[in-house]
mmCIF file of C-alpha atoms in Angstrom:
data_model
loop_
_atom_site.group_PDB
_atom_site.id
_atom_site.type_symbol
_atom_site.label_atom_id
_atom_site.label_comp_id
_atom_site.label_asym_id
_atom_site.label_seq_id
_atom_site.Cartn_x
_atom_site.Cartn_y
_atom_site.Cartn_z
ATOM 1 C CA MET A 1 23.946 191.693 41.943
ATOM 2 C CA ASP A 2 24.976 188.178 41.080
ATOM 3 C CA THR A 3 23.798 187.132 37.596
ATOM 4 C CA PRO A 4 22.317 183.747 38.652
ATOM 5 C CA VAL A 5 20.300 185.491 41.368
ATOM 6 C CA LEU A 6 19.048 188.008 38.810
ATOM 7 C CA GLY A 7 18.047 185.186 36.464
ATOM 8 C CA ILE A 8 16.227 183.278 39.203
ATOM 9 C CA ALA A 9 14.422 186.448 40.286
ATOM 10 C CA ILE A 10 13.293 187.097 36.705
ATOM 11 C CA ALA A 11 12.178 183.501 36.154
ATOM 12 C CA ILE A 12 10.211 183.140 39.380
ATOM 13 C CA GLY A 13 8.993 186.728 39.611
ATOM 14 C CA LEU A 14 7.694 187.039 36.057
ATOM 15 C CA SER A 15 6.198 183.541 36.067
ATOM 16 C CA PHE A 16 4.297 184.204 39.288
ATOM 17 C CA TYR A 17 3.176 187.576 37.934
ATOM 18 C CA LEU A 18 1.852 185.864 34.804
ATOM 19 C CA LEU A 19 0.174 183.198 36.942
ATOM 20 C CA PHE A 20 -1.642 185.513 39.317
ATOM 21 C CA THR A 21 -2.716 188.049 36.678
ATOM 22 C CA ARG A 22 -3.882 185.528 34.079
ATOM 23 C CA LYS A 23 -7.583 186.454 34.286
ATOM 24 C CA LYS A 24 -7.250 190.193 34.840
ATOM 25 C CA THR A 25 -9.042 192.308 32.266
ATOM 26 C CA TRP A 26 -6.105 194.701 31.985
ATOM 27 C CA SER A 27 -3.666 191.854 31.293
ATOM 28 C CA ASP A 28 -2.929 192.056 27.571
ATOM 29 C CA PRO A 29 -1.986 188.698 25.951
ATOM 30 C CA GLN A 30 0.008 190.442 23.224
ATOM 31 C CA LEU A 31 2.146 192.207 25.805
ATOM 32 C CA ARG A 32 2.665 188.896 27.632
ATOM 33 C CA TRP A 33 3.816 187.231 24.399
ATOM 34 C CA LEU A 34 6.095 190.155 23.597
ATOM 35 C CA ILE A 35 7.808 190.217 27.003
ATOM 36 C CA CYS A 36 8.178 186.438 27.201
ATOM 37 C CA GLY A 37 9.282 186.192 23.571
ATOM 38 C CA VAL A 38 11.978 188.838 23.894
ATOM 39 C CA LEU A 39 13.324 187.234 27.076
ATOM 40 C CA PHE A 40 13.236 183.765 25.498
ATOM 41 C CA ALA A 41 14.973 184.910 22.323
ATOM 42 C CA THR A 42 17.631 186.710 24.341
ATOM 43 C CA GLY A 43 18.211 183.700 26.578
ATOM 44 C CA LEU A 44 18.193 181.065 23.838
ATOM 45 C CA LEU A 45 20.356 183.021 21.420
ATOM 46 C CA SER A 46 22.812 183.775 24.197
ATOM 47 C CA LEU A 47 22.972 180.098 25.161
ATOM 48 C CA LEU A 48 23.493 178.979 21.562
ATOM 49 C CA LEU A 49 25.653 181.706 20.080
ATOM 50 C CA ILE A 50 27.937 182.948 22.810
ATOM 51 C CA ALA A 51 30.779 180.468 22.998
ATOM 52 C CA ASP A 52 32.868 182.324 25.545
ATOM 53 C CA PHE A 53 30.699 182.795 28.638
ATOM 54 C CA ASN A 54 31.090 181.748 32.219
ATOM 55 C CA ARG A 55 28.877 179.347 34.132
ATOM 56 C CA GLN A 56 27.025 182.068 35.995
ATOM 57 C CA ASN A 57 25.831 183.625 32.756
ATOM 58 C CA ARG A 58 24.498 180.252 31.561
ATOM 59 C CA VAL A 59 22.125 180.202 34.523
ATOM 60 C CA LEU A 60 20.916 183.708 33.683
ATOM 61 C CA TYR A 61 20.338 182.807 30.030
ATOM 62 C CA TRP A 62 18.367 179.657 30.948
ATOM 63 C CA GLU A 63 16.244 181.512 33.476
ATOM 64 C CA LEU A 64 15.298 184.060 30.793
ATOM 65 C CA CYS A 65 13.680 181.171 28.884
ATOM 66 C CA VAL A 66 11.494 179.992 31.794
ATOM 67 C CA PRO A 67 8.633 182.572 31.579
ATOM 68 C CA LEU A 68 7.791 181.685 27.966
ATOM 69 C CA LEU A 69 7.865 177.965 28.720
ATOM 70 C CA PHE A 70 5.576 178.602 31.680
ATOM 71 C CA TYR A 71 3.197 180.743 29.612
ATOM 72 C CA ILE A 72 2.929 178.051 26.927
ATOM 73 C CA LEU A 73 2.136 175.432 29.581
ATOM 74 C CA ASP A 74 -0.474 177.752 31.109
ATOM 75 C CA LEU A 75 -2.150 178.174 27.711
ATOM 76 C CA LEU A 76 -2.055 174.397 27.170
ATOM 77 C CA PHE A 77 -3.735 173.782 30.537
ATOM 78 C CA ARG A 78 -6.274 176.475 29.724
ATOM 79 C CA HIS A 79 -7.079 174.734 26.421
ATOM 80 C CA ILE A 80 -7.388 171.324 28.116
ATOM 81 C CA SER A 81 -9.639 172.809 30.784
ATOM 82 C CA PHE A 82 -11.942 174.268 28.128
ATOM 83 C CA LYS A 83 -12.139 170.824 26.506
ATOM 84 C CA ILE A 84 -12.866 169.046 29.813
ATOM 85 C CA GLN A 85 -15.001 171.549 31.721
ATOM 86 C CA GLY A 86 -16.029 174.161 29.185
ATOM 87 C CA ARG A 87 -14.274 176.902 31.185
ATOM 88 C CA ASP A 88 -10.840 178.142 32.133
ATOM 89 C CA PHE A 89 -9.394 176.409 35.155
ATOM 90 C CA ILE A 90 -9.621 178.051 38.567
ATOM 91 C CA LEU A 91 -6.302 178.948 40.152
ATOM 92 C CA TRP A 92 -6.302 176.958 43.383
ATOM 93 C CA ILE A 93 -3.452 178.732 45.151
ATOM 94 C CA ARG A 94 -3.478 180.818 48.311
ATOM 95 C CA GLY A 95 -3.612 184.478 47.377
ATOM 96 C CA SER A 96 -5.635 183.842 44.250
ATOM 97 C CA GLU A 97 -8.782 185.904 43.923
ATOM 98 C CA GLU A 98 -10.578 182.922 42.394
ATOM 99 C CA ILE A 99 -10.958 180.931 45.622
ATOM 100 C CA ASP A 100 -11.939 181.501 49.230
ATOM 101 C CA ASP A 101 -8.621 180.963 51.027
ATOM 102 C CA SER A 102 -9.850 182.104 54.421
ATOM 103 C CA LEU A 103 -9.746 179.768 57.403
ATOM 104 C CA GLY A 104 -12.543 177.264 56.900
ATOM 105 C CA GLY A 105 -13.354 178.620 53.443
ATOM 106 C CA THR A 106 -15.207 176.339 51.072
ATOM 107 C CA ASN A 107 -14.703 176.147 47.342
ATOM 108 C CA PRO A 108 -17.366 173.886 45.819
ATOM 109 C CA HIS A 109 -16.713 175.390 42.374
ATOM 110 C CA VAL A 110 -13.151 173.999 42.325
ATOM 111 C CA LYS A 111 -12.781 170.684 40.508
ATOM 112 C CA SER A 112 -9.938 168.218 40.891
ATOM 113 C CA SER A 113 -8.553 169.178 37.485
ATOM 114 C CA ASP A 114 -8.281 172.805 38.698
ATOM 115 C CA ILE A 115 -6.143 171.635 41.599
ATOM 116 C CA VAL A 116 -3.963 169.460 39.354
ATOM 117 C CA PHE A 117 -3.415 172.278 36.843
ATOM 118 C CA SER A 118 -2.628 174.826 39.572
ATOM 119 C CA LEU A 119 -0.154 172.614 41.414
ATOM 120 C CA SER A 120 1.433 171.503 38.140
ATOM 121 C CA LEU A 121 2.085 175.112 37.156
ATOM 122 C CA LEU A 122 3.655 175.815 40.546
ATOM 123 C CA ALA A 123 5.827 172.723 40.290
ATOM 124 C CA PHE A 124 6.841 173.651 36.742
ATOM 125 C CA ILE A 125 7.970 177.126 37.778
ATOM 126 C CA MET A 126 10.035 175.812 40.661
ATOM 127 C CA LEU A 127 11.512 172.783 38.855
ATOM 128 C CA THR A 128 12.556 174.595 35.678
ATOM 129 C CA THR A 129 14.176 177.313 37.756
ATOM 130 C CA LEU A 130 15.911 174.733 39.927
ATOM 131 C CA VAL A 131 17.114 172.741 36.912
ATOM 132 C CA GLY A 132 18.768 175.817 35.487
ATOM 133 C CA ALA A 133 20.341 176.771 38.790
ATOM 134 C CA LEU A 134 21.691 173.299 39.580
ATOM 135 C CA PHE A 135 22.677 171.809 36.243
ATOM 136 C CA LEU A 136 24.009 174.828 34.432
ATOM 137 C CA LYS A 137 26.081 176.167 37.295
#
């Protein structure tokens, strides 16, 4: 498998996994920090310390940093949502168990800040992955 493709799959796959399982009772925050931290440390140290690496490996190393950056942004949005609304934001994305995404479904419990936070997290995942793929290759 091509290393940039592997990096992109890790960045998008793990970030979406973290996004969609954020409110699950079995989702352990310590395990999330551990996985994201190890990937971030591996990616950042590889970017900074390995002087002799090809362009394809740079993409992989950057993409290993994306899940931790995403998780920090998710926690920041969660904190802001608690300050604004007194609750965690509702994930307003199709496939989320927090909304009614059926045809004609209504979601009166969803506030505009929930939509902004959800779409911002999606955009962040895609843009940080794209930045690594385009600028480092």
